[in-house]
mmCIF file with all atom_site columns, C-alpha atoms in Angstrom:
data_model
loop_
_atom_site.group_PDB
_atom_site.id
_atom_site.type_symbol
_atom_site.label_atom_id
_atom_site.label_alt_id
_atom_site.label_comp_id
_atom_site.label_asym_id
_atom_site.label_entity_id
_atom_site.label_seq_id
_atom_site.pdbx_PDB_ins_code
_atom_site.Cartn_x
_atom_site.Cartn_y
_atom_site.Cartn_z
_atom_site.occupancy
_atom_site.B_iso_or_equiv
_atom_site.pdbx_formal_charge
_atom_site.auth_seq_id
_atom_site.auth_comp_id
_atom_site.auth_asym_id
_atom_site.auth_atom_id
_atom_site.pdbx_PDB_model_num
ATOM 1   C CA . UNK A 1 1   ? 5.286   -18.392 -0.739  1.00 63.00 ? 1045 UNK A CA 1
ATOM 2   C CA . UNK A 1 2   ? 6.222   -16.912 2.620   1.00 77.00 ? 1046 UNK A CA 1
ATOM 3   C CA . UNK A 1 3   ? 8.747   -18.700 4.788   1.00 81.00 ? 1047 UNK A CA 1
ATOM 4   C CA . UNK A 1 4   ? 7.892   -19.373 8.412   1.00 86.00 ? 1048 UNK A CA 1
ATOM 5   C CA . UNK A 1 5   ? 9.745   -17.222 10.890  1.00 86.00 ? 1049 UNK A CA 1
ATOM 6   C CA . UNK A 1 6   ? 11.600  -18.736 13.854  1.00 83.00 ? 1050 UNK A CA 1
ATOM 7   C CA . UNK A 1 7   ? 10.908  -16.405 16.732  1.00 80.00 ? 1051 UNK A CA 1
ATOM 8   C CA . UNK A 1 8   ? 13.315  -16.011 19.624  1.00 77.00 ? 1052 UNK A CA 1
ATOM 9   C CA . UNK A 1 9   ? 13.273  -13.337 22.273  1.00 76.00 ? 1053 UNK A CA 1
ATOM 10  C CA . UNK A 1 10  ? 14.568  -10.592 20.007  1.00 76.00 ? 1054 UNK A CA 1
ATOM 11  C CA . UNK A 1 11  ? 12.055  -8.447  18.166  1.00 78.00 ? 1055 UNK A CA 1
ATOM 12  C CA . UNK A 1 12  ? 12.265  -9.608  14.520  1.00 82.00 ? 1056 UNK A CA 1
ATOM 13  C CA . UNK A 1 13  ? 12.972  -6.868  11.988  1.00 84.00 ? 1057 UNK A CA 1
ATOM 14  C CA . UNK A 1 14  ? 13.039  -6.489  8.218   1.00 89.00 ? 1058 UNK A CA 1
ATOM 15  C CA . UNK A 1 15  ? 13.908  -3.614  5.934   1.00 90.00 ? 1059 UNK A CA 1
ATOM 16  C CA . UNK A 1 16  ? 14.482  -2.480  2.383   1.00 92.00 ? 1060 UNK A CA 1
ATOM 17  C CA . UNK A 1 17  ? 16.127  -5.125  0.160   1.00 90.00 ? 1061 UNK A CA 1
ATOM 18  C CA . UNK A 1 18  ? 19.601  -4.230  -1.079  1.00 84.00 ? 1062 UNK A CA 1
ATOM 19  C CA . UNK A 1 19  ? 20.383  -1.732  1.672   1.00 72.00 ? 1063 UNK A CA 1
ATOM 20  C CA . UNK A 1 20  ? 23.601  -2.416  3.583   1.00 66.00 ? 1064 UNK A CA 1
ATOM 21  C CA . UNK A 1 21  ? 24.148  -1.602  7.221   1.00 63.00 ? 1065 UNK A CA 1
ATOM 22  C CA . UNK A 1 22  ? 26.567  1.269   7.707   1.00 62.00 ? 1066 UNK A CA 1
ATOM 23  C CA . UNK A 1 23  ? 27.821  2.934   10.810  1.00 65.00 ? 1067 UNK A CA 1
ATOM 24  C CA . UNK A 1 24  ? 25.982  6.180   11.393  1.00 63.00 ? 1068 UNK A CA 1
ATOM 25  C CA . UNK A 1 25  ? 27.879  9.447   11.585  1.00 66.00 ? 1069 UNK A CA 1
ATOM 26  C CA . UNK A 1 26  ? 26.463  12.929  11.765  1.00 67.00 ? 1070 UNK A CA 1
ATOM 27  C CA . UNK A 1 27  ? 27.019  13.253  8.012   1.00 66.00 ? 1071 UNK A CA 1
ATOM 28  C CA . UNK A 1 28  ? 25.281  10.019  7.055   1.00 61.00 ? 1072 UNK A CA 1
ATOM 29  C CA . UNK A 1 29  ? 22.345  10.846  9.329   1.00 63.00 ? 1073 UNK A CA 1
ATOM 30  C CA . UNK A 1 30  ? 22.009  14.242  7.718   1.00 62.00 ? 1074 UNK A CA 1
ATOM 31  C CA . UNK A 1 31  ? 22.276  12.653  4.261   1.00 58.00 ? 1075 UNK A CA 1
ATOM 32  C CA . UNK A 1 32  ? 19.574  10.151  5.214   1.00 57.00 ? 1076 UNK A CA 1
ATOM 33  C CA . UNK A 1 33  ? 17.187  12.936  6.126   1.00 59.00 ? 1077 UNK A CA 1
ATOM 34  C CA . UNK A 1 34  ? 17.781  14.539  2.762   1.00 58.00 ? 1078 UNK A CA 1
ATOM 35  C CA . UNK A 1 35  ? 17.001  11.347  0.850   1.00 57.00 ? 1079 UNK A CA 1
ATOM 36  C CA . UNK A 1 36  ? 14.099  12.034  -1.450  1.00 59.00 ? 1080 UNK A CA 1
ATOM 37  C CA . UNK A 1 37  ? 11.440  9.345   -1.437  1.00 64.00 ? 1081 UNK A CA 1
ATOM 38  C CA . UNK A 1 38  ? 11.847  6.902   -4.349  1.00 77.00 ? 1082 UNK A CA 1
ATOM 39  C CA . UNK A 1 39  ? 8.103   6.732   -4.790  1.00 92.00 ? 1083 UNK A CA 1
ATOM 40  C CA . UNK A 1 40  ? 6.515   7.746   -8.067  1.00 95.00 ? 1084 UNK A CA 1
ATOM 41  C CA . UNK A 1 41  ? 3.550   6.292   -9.900  1.00 97.00 ? 1085 UNK A CA 1
ATOM 42  C CA . UNK A 1 42  ? 4.651   4.287   -12.928 1.00 96.00 ? 1086 UNK A CA 1
ATOM 43  C CA . UNK A 1 43  ? 7.910   3.319   -11.197 1.00 96.00 ? 1087 UNK A CA 1
ATOM 44  C CA . UNK A 1 44  ? 8.836   0.074   -9.445  1.00 97.00 ? 1088 UNK A CA 1
ATOM 45  C CA . UNK A 1 45  ? 7.797   -0.324  -5.834  1.00 98.00 ? 1089 UNK A CA 1
ATOM 46  C CA . UNK A 1 46  ? 10.945  -0.582  -3.669  1.00 97.00 ? 1090 UNK A CA 1
ATOM 47  C CA . UNK A 1 47  ? 11.395  -4.181  -2.544  1.00 97.00 ? 1091 UNK A CA 1
ATOM 48  C CA . UNK A 1 48  ? 11.522  -5.019  1.163   1.00 97.00 ? 1092 UNK A CA 1
ATOM 49  C CA . UNK A 1 49  ? 11.311  -7.891  3.600   1.00 97.00 ? 1093 UNK A CA 1
ATOM 50  C CA . UNK A 1 50  ? 9.250   -7.692  6.766   1.00 98.00 ? 1094 UNK A CA 1
ATOM 51  C CA . UNK A 1 51  ? 8.257   -10.068 9.543   1.00 98.00 ? 1095 UNK A CA 1
ATOM 52  C CA . UNK A 1 52  ? 4.510   -10.542 9.721   1.00 98.00 ? 1096 UNK A CA 1
ATOM 53  C CA . UNK A 1 53  ? 1.693   -12.128 11.678  1.00 98.00 ? 1097 UNK A CA 1
ATOM 54  C CA . UNK A 1 54  ? -0.734  -14.170 9.560   1.00 98.00 ? 1098 UNK A CA 1
ATOM 55  C CA . UNK A 1 55  ? -3.529  -16.316 10.956  1.00 97.00 ? 1099 UNK A CA 1
ATOM 56  C CA . UNK A 1 56  ? -1.686  -17.708 13.959  1.00 96.00 ? 1100 UNK A CA 1
ATOM 57  C CA . UNK A 1 57  ? 1.784   -17.866 12.403  1.00 97.00 ? 1101 UNK A CA 1
ATOM 58  C CA . UNK A 1 58  ? 4.814   -15.616 12.283  1.00 97.00 ? 1102 UNK A CA 1
ATOM 59  C CA . UNK A 1 59  ? 6.155   -15.449 8.722   1.00 97.00 ? 1103 UNK A CA 1
ATOM 60  C CA . UNK A 1 60  ? 8.633   -13.472 6.679   1.00 97.00 ? 1104 UNK A CA 1
ATOM 61  C CA . UNK A 1 61  ? 7.168   -11.524 3.753   1.00 98.00 ? 1105 UNK A CA 1
ATOM 62  C CA . UNK A 1 62  ? 9.089   -10.251 0.735   1.00 98.00 ? 1106 UNK A CA 1
ATOM 63  C CA . UNK A 1 63  ? 7.257   -7.843  -1.557  1.00 98.00 ? 1107 UNK A CA 1
ATOM 64  C CA . UNK A 1 64  ? 8.828   -9.305  -4.719  1.00 98.00 ? 1108 UNK A CA 1
ATOM 65  C CA . UNK A 1 65  ? 7.342   -12.734 -3.872  1.00 97.00 ? 1109 UNK A CA 1
ATOM 66  C CA . UNK A 1 66  ? 3.994   -11.208 -4.871  1.00 98.00 ? 1110 UNK A CA 1
ATOM 67  C CA . UNK A 1 67  ? 4.990   -10.408 -8.478  1.00 98.00 ? 1111 UNK A CA 1
ATOM 68  C CA . UNK A 1 68  ? 2.137   -11.578 -10.709 1.00 98.00 ? 1112 UNK A CA 1
ATOM 69  C CA . UNK A 1 69  ? -0.525  -10.389 -8.249  1.00 98.00 ? 1113 UNK A CA 1
ATOM 70  C CA . UNK A 1 70  ? -2.071  -7.059  -7.384  1.00 98.00 ? 1114 UNK A CA 1
ATOM 71  C CA . UNK A 1 71  ? -0.865  -5.834  -3.992  1.00 98.00 ? 1115 UNK A CA 1
ATOM 72  C CA . UNK A 1 72  ? -2.428  -3.263  -1.655  1.00 98.00 ? 1116 UNK A CA 1
ATOM 73  C CA . UNK A 1 73  ? 0.285   -2.090  0.742   1.00 98.00 ? 1117 UNK A CA 1
ATOM 74  C CA . UNK A 1 74  ? -1.144  -0.148  3.695   1.00 98.00 ? 1118 UNK A CA 1
ATOM 75  C CA . UNK A 1 75  ? 0.785   1.742   6.336   1.00 98.00 ? 1119 UNK A CA 1
ATOM 76  C CA . UNK A 1 76  ? -0.904  2.896   9.547   1.00 97.00 ? 1120 UNK A CA 1
ATOM 77  C CA . UNK A 1 77  ? 0.231   4.706   12.695  1.00 96.00 ? 1121 UNK A CA 1
ATOM 78  C CA . UNK A 1 78  ? -0.065  1.832   15.109  1.00 97.00 ? 1122 UNK A CA 1
ATOM 79  C CA . UNK A 1 79  ? -1.917  -1.144  16.510  1.00 97.00 ? 1123 UNK A CA 1
ATOM 80  C CA . UNK A 1 80  ? -4.863  -0.187  18.723  1.00 96.00 ? 1124 UNK A CA 1
ATOM 81  C CA . UNK A 1 81  ? -5.235  3.200   17.042  1.00 93.00 ? 1125 UNK A CA 1
ATOM 82  C CA . UNK A 1 82  ? -8.849  4.029   16.374  1.00 92.00 ? 1126 UNK A CA 1
ATOM 83  C CA . UNK A 1 83  ? -9.767  4.731   12.763  1.00 90.00 ? 1127 UNK A CA 1
ATOM 84  C CA . UNK B 2 1   ? 2.382   -2.349  8.019   1.00 98.00 ? 583  UNK B CA 1
ATOM 85  C CA . UNK B 2 2   ? 3.199   -0.370  11.133  1.00 98.00 ? 584  UNK B CA 1
ATOM 86  C CA . UNK B 2 3   ? 6.229   0.058   13.352  1.00 97.00 ? 585  UNK B CA 1
ATOM 87  C CA . UNK B 2 4   ? 4.685   -2.281  15.952  1.00 97.00 ? 586  UNK B CA 1
ATOM 88  C CA . UNK B 2 5   ? 6.260   -5.702  16.502  1.00 97.00 ? 587  UNK B CA 1
ATOM 89  C CA . UNK B 2 6   ? 4.628   -8.898  15.225  1.00 97.00 ? 588  UNK B CA 1
ATOM 90  C CA . UNK B 2 7   ? 3.894   -9.760  18.858  1.00 97.00 ? 589  UNK B CA 1
ATOM 91  C CA . UNK B 2 8   ? 1.744   -6.645  19.247  1.00 98.00 ? 590  UNK B CA 1
ATOM 92  C CA . UNK B 2 9   ? 0.133   -7.387  15.843  1.00 98.00 ? 591  UNK B CA 1
ATOM 93  C CA . UNK B 2 10  ? -0.877  -10.792 17.221  1.00 98.00 ? 592  UNK B CA 1
ATOM 94  C CA . UNK B 2 11  ? -2.395  -9.262  20.341  1.00 98.00 ? 593  UNK B CA 1
ATOM 95  C CA . UNK B 2 12  ? -4.299  -6.622  18.363  1.00 98.00 ? 594  UNK B CA 1
ATOM 96  C CA . UNK B 2 13  ? -5.672  -9.287  16.035  1.00 98.00 ? 595  UNK B CA 1
ATOM 97  C CA . UNK B 2 14  ? -6.559  -11.716 18.809  1.00 97.00 ? 596  UNK B CA 1
ATOM 98  C CA . UNK B 2 15  ? -7.948  -9.194  21.336  1.00 97.00 ? 597  UNK B CA 1
ATOM 99  C CA . UNK B 2 16  ? -9.776  -6.745  19.104  1.00 97.00 ? 598  UNK B CA 1
ATOM 100 C CA . UNK B 2 17  ? -9.738  -7.203  15.311  1.00 97.00 ? 599  UNK B CA 1
ATOM 101 C CA . UNK B 2 18  ? -10.968 -10.812 15.468  1.00 97.00 ? 600  UNK B CA 1
ATOM 102 C CA . UNK B 2 19  ? -14.108 -9.391  17.131  1.00 97.00 ? 601  UNK B CA 1
ATOM 103 C CA . UNK B 2 20  ? -14.747 -7.261  14.008  1.00 97.00 ? 602  UNK B CA 1
ATOM 104 C CA . UNK B 2 21  ? -13.559 -9.682  11.312  1.00 96.00 ? 603  UNK B CA 1
ATOM 105 C CA . UNK B 2 22  ? -14.574 -13.304 11.675  1.00 95.00 ? 604  UNK B CA 1
ATOM 106 C CA . UNK B 2 23  ? -11.520 -15.574 12.018  1.00 95.00 ? 605  UNK B CA 1
ATOM 107 C CA . UNK B 2 24  ? -9.227  -12.562 12.215  1.00 96.00 ? 606  UNK B CA 1
ATOM 108 C CA . UNK B 2 25  ? -7.218  -10.613 9.682   1.00 97.00 ? 607  UNK B CA 1
ATOM 109 C CA . UNK B 2 26  ? -6.790  -12.722 6.503   1.00 98.00 ? 608  UNK B CA 1
ATOM 110 C CA . UNK B 2 27  ? -3.717  -10.896 5.142   1.00 98.00 ? 609  UNK B CA 1
ATOM 111 C CA . UNK B 2 28  ? -0.186  -10.523 6.594   1.00 98.00 ? 610  UNK B CA 1
ATOM 112 C CA . UNK B 2 29  ? 0.175   -7.827  9.282   1.00 98.00 ? 611  UNK B CA 1
ATOM 113 C CA . UNK B 2 30  ? 3.661   -6.490  8.562   1.00 98.00 ? 612  UNK B CA 1
ATOM 114 C CA . UNK B 2 31  ? 6.098   -5.090  11.095  1.00 98.00 ? 613  UNK B CA 1
ATOM 115 C CA . UNK B 2 32  ? 8.452   -2.238  10.181  1.00 98.00 ? 614  UNK B CA 1
ATOM 116 C CA . UNK B 2 33  ? 10.698  -1.621  13.183  1.00 95.00 ? 615  UNK B CA 1
ATOM 117 C CA . UNK B 2 34  ? 12.055  1.911   13.138  1.00 94.00 ? 616  UNK B CA 1
ATOM 118 C CA . UNK B 2 35  ? 10.043  2.746   10.041  1.00 96.00 ? 617  UNK B CA 1
ATOM 119 C CA . UNK B 2 36  ? 12.848  1.683   7.679   1.00 96.00 ? 618  UNK B CA 1
ATOM 120 C CA . UNK B 2 37  ? 10.463  0.624   4.920   1.00 97.00 ? 619  UNK B CA 1
ATOM 121 C CA . UNK B 2 38  ? 8.121   3.540   5.631   1.00 97.00 ? 620  UNK B CA 1
ATOM 122 C CA . UNK B 2 39  ? 10.990  5.979   5.101   1.00 96.00 ? 621  UNK B CA 1
ATOM 123 C CA . UNK B 2 40  ? 11.684  4.547   1.642   1.00 96.00 ? 622  UNK B CA 1
ATOM 124 C CA . UNK B 2 41  ? 7.972   4.884   0.810   1.00 97.00 ? 623  UNK B CA 1
ATOM 125 C CA . UNK B 2 42  ? 7.881   8.455   2.147   1.00 96.00 ? 624  UNK B CA 1
ATOM 126 C CA . UNK B 2 43  ? 5.221   7.770   4.792   1.00 97.00 ? 625  UNK B CA 1
ATOM 127 C CA . UNK B 2 44  ? 7.259   7.648   8.010   1.00 96.00 ? 626  UNK B CA 1
ATOM 128 C CA . UNK B 2 45  ? 6.729   10.598  10.352  1.00 95.00 ? 627  UNK B CA 1
ATOM 129 C CA . UNK B 2 46  ? 10.143  11.081  11.981  1.00 93.00 ? 628  UNK B CA 1
ATOM 130 C CA . UNK B 2 47  ? 8.869   13.428  14.682  1.00 94.00 ? 629  UNK B CA 1
ATOM 131 C CA . UNK B 2 48  ? 6.034   11.209  15.884  1.00 94.00 ? 630  UNK B CA 1
ATOM 132 C CA . UNK B 2 49  ? 7.918   7.956   15.229  1.00 94.00 ? 631  UNK B CA 1
ATOM 133 C CA . UNK B 2 50  ? 4.973   6.399   13.382  1.00 95.00 ? 632  UNK B CA 1
ATOM 134 C CA . UNK B 2 51  ? 3.852   5.652   9.827   1.00 96.00 ? 633  UNK B CA 1
ATOM 135 C CA . UNK B 2 52  ? 1.136   7.852   8.343   1.00 96.00 ? 634  UNK B CA 1
ATOM 136 C CA . UNK B 2 53  ? -1.832  6.260   6.541   1.00 96.00 ? 635  UNK B CA 1
ATOM 137 C CA . UNK B 2 54  ? -0.165  5.462   3.207   1.00 97.00 ? 636  UNK B CA 1
ATOM 138 C CA . UNK B 2 55  ? -1.862  3.110   0.761   1.00 98.00 ? 637  UNK B CA 1
ATOM 139 C CA . UNK B 2 56  ? -0.051  1.895   -2.352  1.00 98.00 ? 638  UNK B CA 1
ATOM 140 C CA . UNK B 2 57  ? -1.494  -0.047  -5.292  1.00 98.00 ? 639  UNK B CA 1
ATOM 141 C CA . UNK B 2 58  ? 1.172   -2.263  -6.850  1.00 98.00 ? 640  UNK B CA 1
ATOM 142 C CA . UNK B 2 59  ? 0.486   -4.060  -10.141 1.00 98.00 ? 641  UNK B CA 1
ATOM 143 C CA . UNK B 2 60  ? 1.573   -7.615  -11.108 1.00 98.00 ? 642  UNK B CA 1
ATOM 144 C CA . UNK B 2 61  ? 4.825   -6.205  -12.558 1.00 98.00 ? 643  UNK B CA 1
ATOM 145 C CA . UNK B 2 62  ? 5.704   -4.607  -9.224  1.00 98.00 ? 644  UNK B CA 1
ATOM 146 C CA . UNK B 2 63  ? 4.947   -1.093  -10.512 1.00 98.00 ? 645  UNK B CA 1
ATOM 147 C CA . UNK B 2 64  ? 3.194   1.454   -8.281  1.00 98.00 ? 646  UNK B CA 1
ATOM 148 C CA . UNK B 2 65  ? -0.006  2.507   -10.058 1.00 98.00 ? 647  UNK B CA 1
ATOM 149 C CA . UNK B 2 66  ? -1.360  4.786   -7.352  1.00 98.00 ? 648  UNK B CA 1
ATOM 150 C CA . UNK B 2 67  ? -1.022  5.909   -3.767  1.00 97.00 ? 649  UNK B CA 1
ATOM 151 C CA . UNK B 2 68  ? -2.802  7.963   -1.155  1.00 97.00 ? 650  UNK B CA 1
ATOM 152 C CA . UNK B 2 69  ? -1.438  9.257   2.140   1.00 96.00 ? 651  UNK B CA 1
ATOM 153 C CA . UNK B 2 70  ? -3.600  10.576  4.996   1.00 95.00 ? 652  UNK B CA 1
ATOM 154 C CA . UNK B 2 71  ? -2.723  11.983  8.405   1.00 93.00 ? 653  UNK B CA 1
ATOM 155 C CA . UNK B 2 72  ? -3.619  9.607   11.265  1.00 90.00 ? 654  UNK B CA 1
ATOM 156 C CA . UNK B 2 73  ? -7.068  10.917  12.292  1.00 91.00 ? 655  UNK B CA 1
ATOM 157 C CA . UNK B 2 74  ? -8.871  10.206  9.001   1.00 93.00 ? 656  UNK B CA 1
ATOM 158 C CA . UNK B 2 75  ? -9.553  6.637   7.917   1.00 93.00 ? 657  UNK B CA 1
ATOM 159 C CA . UNK B 2 76  ? -9.502  5.267   4.392   1.00 95.00 ? 658  UNK B CA 1
ATOM 160 C CA . UNK B 2 77  ? -12.336 4.450   1.998   1.00 95.00 ? 659  UNK B CA 1
ATOM 161 C CA . UNK B 2 78  ? -12.014 0.794   1.033   1.00 96.00 ? 660  UNK B CA 1
ATOM 162 C CA . UNK B 2 79  ? -14.621 1.119   -1.752  1.00 96.00 ? 661  UNK B CA 1
ATOM 163 C CA . UNK B 2 80  ? -12.422 3.699   -3.458  1.00 97.00 ? 662  UNK B CA 1
ATOM 164 C CA . UNK B 2 81  ? -9.401  1.410   -3.212  1.00 97.00 ? 663  UNK B CA 1
ATOM 165 C CA . UNK B 2 82  ? -11.386 -1.435  -4.825  1.00 97.00 ? 664  UNK B CA 1
ATOM 166 C CA . UNK B 2 83  ? -12.736 0.904   -7.530  1.00 97.00 ? 665  UNK B CA 1
ATOM 167 C CA . UNK B 2 84  ? -9.199  2.007   -8.410  1.00 98.00 ? 666  UNK B CA 1
ATOM 168 C CA . UNK B 2 85  ? -7.952  -1.586  -8.622  1.00 98.00 ? 667  UNK B CA 1
ATOM 169 C CA . UNK B 2 86  ? -10.892 -2.497  -10.901 1.00 98.00 ? 668  UNK B CA 1
ATOM 170 C CA . UNK B 2 87  ? -10.093 0.509   -13.110 1.00 98.00 ? 669  UNK B CA 1
ATOM 171 C CA . UNK B 2 88  ? -6.379  -0.332  -13.315 1.00 98.00 ? 670  UNK B CA 1
ATOM 172 C CA . UNK B 2 89  ? -7.220  -3.955  -14.117 1.00 98.00 ? 671  UNK B CA 1
ATOM 173 C CA . UNK B 2 90  ? -9.560  -2.889  -16.931 1.00 98.00 ? 672  UNK B CA 1
ATOM 174 C CA . UNK B 2 91  ? -6.932  -0.568  -18.414 1.00 97.00 ? 673  UNK B CA 1
ATOM 175 C CA . UNK B 2 92  ? -4.297  -3.296  -18.131 1.00 97.00 ? 674  UNK B CA 1
ATOM 176 C CA . UNK B 2 93  ? -6.523  -5.932  -19.772 1.00 97.00 ? 675  UNK B CA 1
ATOM 177 C CA . UNK B 2 94  ? -7.304  -3.529  -22.629 1.00 97.00 ? 676  UNK B CA 1
ATOM 178 C CA . UNK B 2 95  ? -3.534  -3.022  -23.055 1.00 96.00 ? 677  UNK B CA 1
ATOM 179 C CA . UNK B 2 96  ? -4.033  0.707   -22.674 1.00 90.00 ? 678  UNK B CA 1
ATOM 180 C CA . UNK B 2 97  ? -6.658  1.039   -25.439 1.00 96.00 ? 679  UNK B CA 1
ATOM 181 C CA . UNK B 2 98  ? -9.295  2.079   -22.874 1.00 96.00 ? 680  UNK B CA 1
ATOM 182 C CA . UNK B 2 99  ? -9.232  4.708   -20.155 1.00 97.00 ? 681  UNK B CA 1
ATOM 183 C CA . UNK B 2 100 ? -11.619 5.192   -17.238 1.00 97.00 ? 682  UNK B CA 1
ATOM 184 C CA . UNK B 2 101 ? -12.925 8.769   -16.933 1.00 97.00 ? 683  UNK B CA 1
ATOM 185 C CA . UNK B 2 102 ? -13.614 10.571  -13.660 1.00 96.00 ? 684  UNK B CA 1
ATOM 186 C CA . UNK B 2 103 ? -16.343 8.849   -11.631 1.00 95.00 ? 685  UNK B CA 1
ATOM 187 C CA . UNK B 2 104 ? -15.982 5.549   -13.513 1.00 97.00 ? 686  UNK B CA 1
ATOM 188 C CA . UNK B 2 105 ? -17.308 2.447   -11.835 1.00 96.00 ? 687  UNK B CA 1
ATOM 189 C CA . UNK B 2 106 ? -17.577 -1.092  -13.263 1.00 96.00 ? 688  UNK B CA 1
ATOM 190 C CA . UNK B 2 107 ? -20.352 -1.033  -15.875 1.00 94.00 ? 689  UNK B CA 1
ATOM 191 C CA . UNK B 2 108 ? -19.957 2.683   -16.610 1.00 95.00 ? 690  UNK B CA 1
ATOM 192 C CA . UNK B 2 109 ? -18.647 3.975   -19.921 1.00 95.00 ? 691  UNK B CA 1
ATOM 193 C CA . UNK B 2 110 ? -14.930 3.922   -20.697 1.00 96.00 ? 692  UNK B CA 1
ATOM 194 C CA . UNK B 2 111 ? -13.134 6.149   -23.202 1.00 97.00 ? 693  UNK B CA 1
ATOM 195 C CA . UNK B 2 112 ? -10.915 5.105   -26.108 1.00 96.00 ? 694  UNK B CA 1
ATOM 196 C CA . UNK B 2 113 ? -8.123  7.671   -26.349 1.00 95.00 ? 695  UNK B CA 1
ATOM 197 C CA . UNK B 2 114 ? -7.127  8.533   -29.913 1.00 94.00 ? 696  UNK B CA 1
ATOM 198 C CA . UNK B 2 115 ? -7.157  11.331  -32.490 1.00 95.00 ? 697  UNK B CA 1
ATOM 199 C CA . UNK B 2 116 ? -10.975 11.237  -32.861 1.00 95.00 ? 698  UNK B CA 1
ATOM 200 C CA . UNK B 2 117 ? -11.485 11.848  -29.154 1.00 95.00 ? 699  UNK B CA 1
ATOM 201 C CA . UNK B 2 118 ? -9.443  15.057  -29.069 1.00 95.00 ? 700  UNK B CA 1
ATOM 202 C CA . UNK B 2 119 ? -11.834 17.928  -28.367 1.00 96.00 ? 701  UNK B CA 1
ATOM 203 C CA . UNK B 2 120 ? -14.775 15.510  -28.359 1.00 95.00 ? 702  UNK B CA 1
ATOM 204 C CA . UNK B 2 121 ? -14.812 14.237  -24.815 1.00 95.00 ? 703  UNK B CA 1
ATOM 205 C CA . UNK B 2 122 ? -17.851 16.467  -24.146 1.00 95.00 ? 704  UNK B CA 1
ATOM 206 C CA . UNK B 2 123 ? -19.864 14.308  -26.556 1.00 95.00 ? 705  UNK B CA 1
ATOM 207 C CA . UNK B 2 124 ? -18.882 11.088  -24.789 1.00 94.00 ? 706  UNK B CA 1
ATOM 208 C CA . UNK B 2 125 ? -18.781 12.111  -21.149 1.00 95.00 ? 707  UNK B CA 1
ATOM 209 C CA . UNK B 2 126 ? -21.100 14.359  -19.113 1.00 95.00 ? 708  UNK B CA 1
ATOM 210 C CA . UNK B 2 127 ? -20.237 16.124  -15.865 1.00 95.00 ? 709  UNK B CA 1
ATOM 211 C CA . UNK B 2 128 ? -22.874 14.215  -13.888 1.00 94.00 ? 710  UNK B CA 1
ATOM 212 C CA . UNK B 2 129 ? -20.987 10.994  -14.746 1.00 94.00 ? 711  UNK B CA 1
ATOM 213 C CA . UNK B 2 130 ? -18.297 12.156  -12.301 1.00 94.00 ? 712  UNK B CA 1
ATOM 214 C CA . UNK B 2 131 ? -20.729 11.417  -9.466  1.00 92.00 ? 713  UNK B CA 1
ATOM 215 C CA . UNK B 2 132 ? -22.490 8.272   -8.284  1.00 85.00 ? 714  UNK B CA 1
#
């Protein structure tokens, strides 16, 4: 399901699927802060890709690859935090 | 998912988590540099530069069925997450003909919403059923 990730020296990154990179201006930054979260129960979960560590391997995960399964998506403040 | 890199995820798993969970974490530890995904999900704290404790339940159609967000100092209750998934699965399998009242756990009574139930929930469900 998940493709293996080739890791170089750069820190691998992912992001929302379908978002294009644009140059940031003061206006676009302000607009970004005003973006209302797209999250609502009963609505589609926004798709994303993200690099991941899984049992000894670095892989690339895409949320939509998990269609057909239940998914628990957990965010947390950081590795080595306590609770 | 956190804003840490996959390299730090590996170190956390290898140095600490593998001492709590035999053979290490069995699910992908996702990296969200800069909180780009967290922002879309409304859980990224811009001021602190970290994700808050957001937990989203996503069904097989990719639809969010529930979520919970906590500030960093309070941990989650995994039993509650599992209970919610079991409830959503039951409702889904019944194609919406059954609903799980407050305090429902597997084996406890479900309700069948319909005209006959209007005003009659008190006959089917008692307040103490909200508690374990």
